[in-house]
Coordinates of C-alpha atoms and ligand atoms in Angstrom, one line a residue:
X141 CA -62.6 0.6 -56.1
X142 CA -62.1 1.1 -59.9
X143 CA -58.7 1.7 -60.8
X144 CA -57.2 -0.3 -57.4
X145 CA -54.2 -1.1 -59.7
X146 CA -53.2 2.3 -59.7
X147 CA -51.3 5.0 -56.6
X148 CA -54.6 6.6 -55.3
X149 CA -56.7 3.6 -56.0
X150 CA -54.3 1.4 -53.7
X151 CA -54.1 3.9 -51.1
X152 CA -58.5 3.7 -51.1
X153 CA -58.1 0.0 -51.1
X154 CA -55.9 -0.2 -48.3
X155 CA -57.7 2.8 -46.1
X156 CA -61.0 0.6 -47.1
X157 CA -60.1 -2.5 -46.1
X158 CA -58.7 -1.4 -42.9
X159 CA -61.9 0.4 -42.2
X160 CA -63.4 -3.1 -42.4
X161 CA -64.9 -3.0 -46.0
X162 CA -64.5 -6.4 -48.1
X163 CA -62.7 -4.9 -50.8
X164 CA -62.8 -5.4 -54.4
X165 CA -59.5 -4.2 -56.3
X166 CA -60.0 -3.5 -59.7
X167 CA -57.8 -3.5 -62.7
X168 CA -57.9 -2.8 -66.3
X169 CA -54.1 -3.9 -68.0
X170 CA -52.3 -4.3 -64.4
X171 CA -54.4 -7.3 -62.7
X172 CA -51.1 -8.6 -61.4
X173 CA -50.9 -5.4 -59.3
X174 CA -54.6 -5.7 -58.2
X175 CA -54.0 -9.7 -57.2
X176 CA -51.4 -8.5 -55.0
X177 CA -52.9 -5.9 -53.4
X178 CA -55.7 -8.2 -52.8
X179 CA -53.6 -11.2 -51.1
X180 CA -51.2 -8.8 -49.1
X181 CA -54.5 -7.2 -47.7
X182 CA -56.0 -10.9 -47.0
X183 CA -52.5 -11.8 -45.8
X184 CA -53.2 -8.8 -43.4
X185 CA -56.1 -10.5 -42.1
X186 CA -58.5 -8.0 -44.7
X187 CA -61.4 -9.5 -47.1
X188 CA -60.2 -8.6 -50.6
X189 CA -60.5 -10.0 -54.2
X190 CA -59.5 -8.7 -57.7
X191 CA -61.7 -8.1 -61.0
X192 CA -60.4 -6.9 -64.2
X193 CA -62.0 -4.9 -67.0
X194 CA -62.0 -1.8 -68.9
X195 CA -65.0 0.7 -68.1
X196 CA -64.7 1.6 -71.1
X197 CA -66.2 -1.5 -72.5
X198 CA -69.9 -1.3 -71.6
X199 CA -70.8 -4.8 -72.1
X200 CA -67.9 -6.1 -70.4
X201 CA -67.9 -3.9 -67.1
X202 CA -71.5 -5.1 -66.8
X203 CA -70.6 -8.5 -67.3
X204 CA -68.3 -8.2 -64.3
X205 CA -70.6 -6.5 -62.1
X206 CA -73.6 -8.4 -62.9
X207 CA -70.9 -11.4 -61.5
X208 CA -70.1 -9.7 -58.3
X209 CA -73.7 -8.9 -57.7
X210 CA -74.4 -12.5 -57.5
X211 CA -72.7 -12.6 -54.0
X212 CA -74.5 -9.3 -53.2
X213 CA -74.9 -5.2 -53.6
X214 CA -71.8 -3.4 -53.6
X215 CA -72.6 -0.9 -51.1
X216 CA -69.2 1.5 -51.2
X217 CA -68.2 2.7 -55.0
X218 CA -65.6 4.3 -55.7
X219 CA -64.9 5.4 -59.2
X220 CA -61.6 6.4 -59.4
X221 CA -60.3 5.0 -62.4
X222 CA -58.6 8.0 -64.7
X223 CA -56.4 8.6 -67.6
X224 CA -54.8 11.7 -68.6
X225 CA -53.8 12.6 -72.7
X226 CA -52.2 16.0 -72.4
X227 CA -52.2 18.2 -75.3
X228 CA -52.8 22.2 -75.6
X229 CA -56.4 22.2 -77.6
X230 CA -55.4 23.3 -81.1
X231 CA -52.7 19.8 -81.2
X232 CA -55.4 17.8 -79.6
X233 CA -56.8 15.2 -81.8
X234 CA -60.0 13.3 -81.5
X235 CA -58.9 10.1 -80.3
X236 CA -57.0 12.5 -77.2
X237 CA -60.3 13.6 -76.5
X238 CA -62.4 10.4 -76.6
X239 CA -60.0 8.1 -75.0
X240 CA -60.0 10.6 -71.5
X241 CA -64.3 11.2 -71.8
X242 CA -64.4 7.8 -72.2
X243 CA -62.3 6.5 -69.4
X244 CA -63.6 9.2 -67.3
X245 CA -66.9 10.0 -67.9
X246 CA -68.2 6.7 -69.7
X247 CA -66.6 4.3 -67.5
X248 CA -68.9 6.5 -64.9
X249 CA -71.4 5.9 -66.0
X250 CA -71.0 2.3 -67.0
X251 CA -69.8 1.3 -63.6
X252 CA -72.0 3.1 -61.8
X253 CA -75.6 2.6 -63.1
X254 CA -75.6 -1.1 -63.1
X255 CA -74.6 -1.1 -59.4
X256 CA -77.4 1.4 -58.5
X257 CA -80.5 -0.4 -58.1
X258 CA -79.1 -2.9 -56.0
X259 CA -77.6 -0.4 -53.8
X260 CA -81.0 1.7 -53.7
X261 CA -82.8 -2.1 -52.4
X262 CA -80.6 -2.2 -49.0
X263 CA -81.4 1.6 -48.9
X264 CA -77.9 2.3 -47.7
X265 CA -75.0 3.3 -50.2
X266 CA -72.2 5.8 -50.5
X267 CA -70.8 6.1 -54.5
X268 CA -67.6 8.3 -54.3
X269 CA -65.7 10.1 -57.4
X270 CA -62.5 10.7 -57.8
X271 CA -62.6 14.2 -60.0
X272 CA -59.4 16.8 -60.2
X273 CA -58.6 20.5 -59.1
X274 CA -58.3 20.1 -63.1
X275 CA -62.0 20.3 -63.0
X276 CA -62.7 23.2 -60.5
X277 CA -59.8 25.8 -62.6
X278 CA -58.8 24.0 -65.3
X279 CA -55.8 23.5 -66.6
X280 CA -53.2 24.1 -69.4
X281 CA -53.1 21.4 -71.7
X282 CA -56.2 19.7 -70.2
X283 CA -58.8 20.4 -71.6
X284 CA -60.0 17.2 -72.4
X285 CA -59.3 15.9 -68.7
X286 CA -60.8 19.8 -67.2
X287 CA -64.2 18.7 -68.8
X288 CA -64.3 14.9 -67.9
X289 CA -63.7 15.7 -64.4
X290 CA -65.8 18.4 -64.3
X291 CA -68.4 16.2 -66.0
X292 CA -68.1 13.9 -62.8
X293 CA -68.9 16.8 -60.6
X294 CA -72.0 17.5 -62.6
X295 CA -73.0 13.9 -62.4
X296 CA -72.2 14.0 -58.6
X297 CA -74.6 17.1 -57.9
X298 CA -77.7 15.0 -59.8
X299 CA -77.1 11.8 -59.0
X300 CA -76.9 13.1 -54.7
X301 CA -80.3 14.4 -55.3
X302 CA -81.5 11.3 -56.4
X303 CA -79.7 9.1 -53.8
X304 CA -80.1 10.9 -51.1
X305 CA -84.1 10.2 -49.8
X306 CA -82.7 6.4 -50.4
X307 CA -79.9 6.4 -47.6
X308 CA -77.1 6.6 -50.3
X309 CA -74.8 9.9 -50.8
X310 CA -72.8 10.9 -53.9
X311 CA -69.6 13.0 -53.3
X312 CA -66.7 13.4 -55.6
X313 CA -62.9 14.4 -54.4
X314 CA -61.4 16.4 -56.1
X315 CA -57.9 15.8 -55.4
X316 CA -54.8 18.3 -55.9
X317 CA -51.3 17.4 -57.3
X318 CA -50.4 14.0 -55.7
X319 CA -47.6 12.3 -55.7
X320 CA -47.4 10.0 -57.7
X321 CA -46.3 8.4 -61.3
X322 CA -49.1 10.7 -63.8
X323 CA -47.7 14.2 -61.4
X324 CA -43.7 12.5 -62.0
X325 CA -44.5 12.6 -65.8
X326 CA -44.6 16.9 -65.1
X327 CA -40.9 18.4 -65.8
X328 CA -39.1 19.2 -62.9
X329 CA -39.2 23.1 -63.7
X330 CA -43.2 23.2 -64.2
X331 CA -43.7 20.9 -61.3
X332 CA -41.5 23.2 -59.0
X333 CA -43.6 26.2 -60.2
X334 CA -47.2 23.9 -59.4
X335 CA -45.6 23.3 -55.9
X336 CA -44.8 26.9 -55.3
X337 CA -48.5 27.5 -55.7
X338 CA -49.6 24.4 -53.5
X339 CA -50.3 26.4 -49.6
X340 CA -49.3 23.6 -47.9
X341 CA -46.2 23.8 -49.8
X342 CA -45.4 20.5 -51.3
X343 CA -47.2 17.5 -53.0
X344 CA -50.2 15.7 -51.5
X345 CA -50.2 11.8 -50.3
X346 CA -52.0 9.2 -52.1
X347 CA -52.9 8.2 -48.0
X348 CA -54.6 11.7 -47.8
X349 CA -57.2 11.5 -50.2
X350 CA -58.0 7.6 -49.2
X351 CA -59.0 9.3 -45.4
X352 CA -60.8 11.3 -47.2
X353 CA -62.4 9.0 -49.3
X354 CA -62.8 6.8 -46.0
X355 CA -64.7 9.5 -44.1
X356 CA -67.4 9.8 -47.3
X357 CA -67.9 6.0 -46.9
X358 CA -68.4 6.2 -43.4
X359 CA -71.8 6.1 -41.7
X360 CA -71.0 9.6 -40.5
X361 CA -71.4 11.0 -44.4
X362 CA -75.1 10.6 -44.1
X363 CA -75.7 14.2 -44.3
Ligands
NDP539 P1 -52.8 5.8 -62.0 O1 -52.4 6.0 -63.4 O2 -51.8 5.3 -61.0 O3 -54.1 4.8 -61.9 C1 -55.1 4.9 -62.9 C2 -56.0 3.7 -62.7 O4 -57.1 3.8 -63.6 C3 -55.3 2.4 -62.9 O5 -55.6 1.5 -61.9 C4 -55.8 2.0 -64.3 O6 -55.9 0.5 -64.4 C5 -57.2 2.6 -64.3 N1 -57.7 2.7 -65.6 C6 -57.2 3.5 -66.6 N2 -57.9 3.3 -67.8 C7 -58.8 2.3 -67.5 C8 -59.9 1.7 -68.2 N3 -60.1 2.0 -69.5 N4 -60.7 0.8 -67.6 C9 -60.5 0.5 -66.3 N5 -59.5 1.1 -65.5 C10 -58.7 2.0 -66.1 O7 -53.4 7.2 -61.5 P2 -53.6 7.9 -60.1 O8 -53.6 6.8 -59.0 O9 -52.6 8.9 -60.0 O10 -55.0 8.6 -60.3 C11 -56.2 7.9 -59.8 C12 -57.3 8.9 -60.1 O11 -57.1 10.1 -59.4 C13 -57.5 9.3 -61.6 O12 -58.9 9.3 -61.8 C14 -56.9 10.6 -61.7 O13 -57.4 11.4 -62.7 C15 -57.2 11.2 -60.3 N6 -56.4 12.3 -59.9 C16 -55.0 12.1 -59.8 C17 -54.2 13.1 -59.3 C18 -52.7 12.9 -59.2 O14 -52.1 13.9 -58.8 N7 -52.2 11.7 -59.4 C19 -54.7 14.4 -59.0 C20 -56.2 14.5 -59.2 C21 -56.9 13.5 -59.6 P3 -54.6 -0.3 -65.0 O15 -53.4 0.3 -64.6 O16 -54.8 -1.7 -64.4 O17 -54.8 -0.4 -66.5

């Protein structure tokens, strides 16, 4: 789970390992957070370890992977590392715009393809994204983030047809407002206004998109 560290990432890693999955947590700066998580889930009885690097980092991320592919495939991925750099478009500056395609949409790629031929060998695999409403109707002062998530959804669609004659399905979620610390950075007048507009009426749980995310690992995703 890339971005374990982090609110929704935890919640996966949690939902994962008590699904039964042996868990890798993964961190880029916050390993102490991804450590803990992993020994209160062994402490729970759950199979769980820690790995740190930045997808951004092409060489590095494979580096990593090509390590935990020594002790076998990673059958479950779930890219949901993310970064946000708000800015309306005409203040935006380049490095804004890199920094979240990079995170987003390289670190897709780079974690992803060097875990997909060993998946395709066991011909059984499930590779999960976590995208954005952000993607689906945009939003004010994301356009950088709008395009890297709806990148991921683009990627999704291809990559499925590829996987799917091999056992292995490709979904992305593509969560709502959450609550958590990147949705308690929104002031408390536009966030009221976001909530207004939410049907169910108030922000969505970190635990609600991990079921979801657990159902799309599940051998009942198949389809
Ligand atoms: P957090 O900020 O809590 O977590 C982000 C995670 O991404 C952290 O674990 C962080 O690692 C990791 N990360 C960031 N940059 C890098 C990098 N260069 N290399 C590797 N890992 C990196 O965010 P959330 O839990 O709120 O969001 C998780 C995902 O869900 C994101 O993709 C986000 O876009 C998406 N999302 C969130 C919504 C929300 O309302 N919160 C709504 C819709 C989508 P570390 O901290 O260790 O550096």
């Amino acid at each position: 789970v890339t971005g374990g560290s982090g609110a929704i990432g935890a919640a996966i890693c949690r939902q994962l390992a008590g699904d039964g999955f042996a868990v890798i947590v993964h961190a880029n700066r916050n390993l102490d957070a991804a450590e803990q998580l992993a020994a209160d889930l062994r402490a729970e009885g759950r199979e769980a370890e820690a790995v740190q690097f930045d997808v951004t980092d092409a060489t590095a991320t494979k580096t990593a992977l090509d390590k935990l592919l020594e002790t076998g495939p990673i059958q479950v991925l779930v890219n949901n590392a993310g970064i946000h750099d708000d800015a309306v478009f005409p203040g935006m500056s380049a490095e804004q715009w890199h920094r979240v395609i990079d995170v987003s949409l390289g670190g897709f790629f780079n974690v992803t393809q060097p875990l997909t031929m060993p998946m395709i060998r066991t011909r059984w695999g499930r590779i999960i994204t976590i995208s954005s409403i952000a993607a689906i109707t945009g939003n004010r002062g994301q356009v950088n983030y709008s395009a890297a998530k709806a990148g991921m959804i683009g990627f999704t669609k291809a990559l499925a047809q590829e996987g799917a004659s091999k056992g292995i399905t490709v979904n992305c979620v593509c969560p709502g407002y959450i609550d958590t610390e990147m949705v308690a950075a929104v002031p408390e007048e536009v966030l009221k206004k976001i909530i207004a507009g939410i049907p169910v009426g108030r922000l969505g749980k970190a635990e609600e998109i991990a079921s979801t995310v657990s159902f799309l690992a599940s051998d009942g995703s198949g389809f």
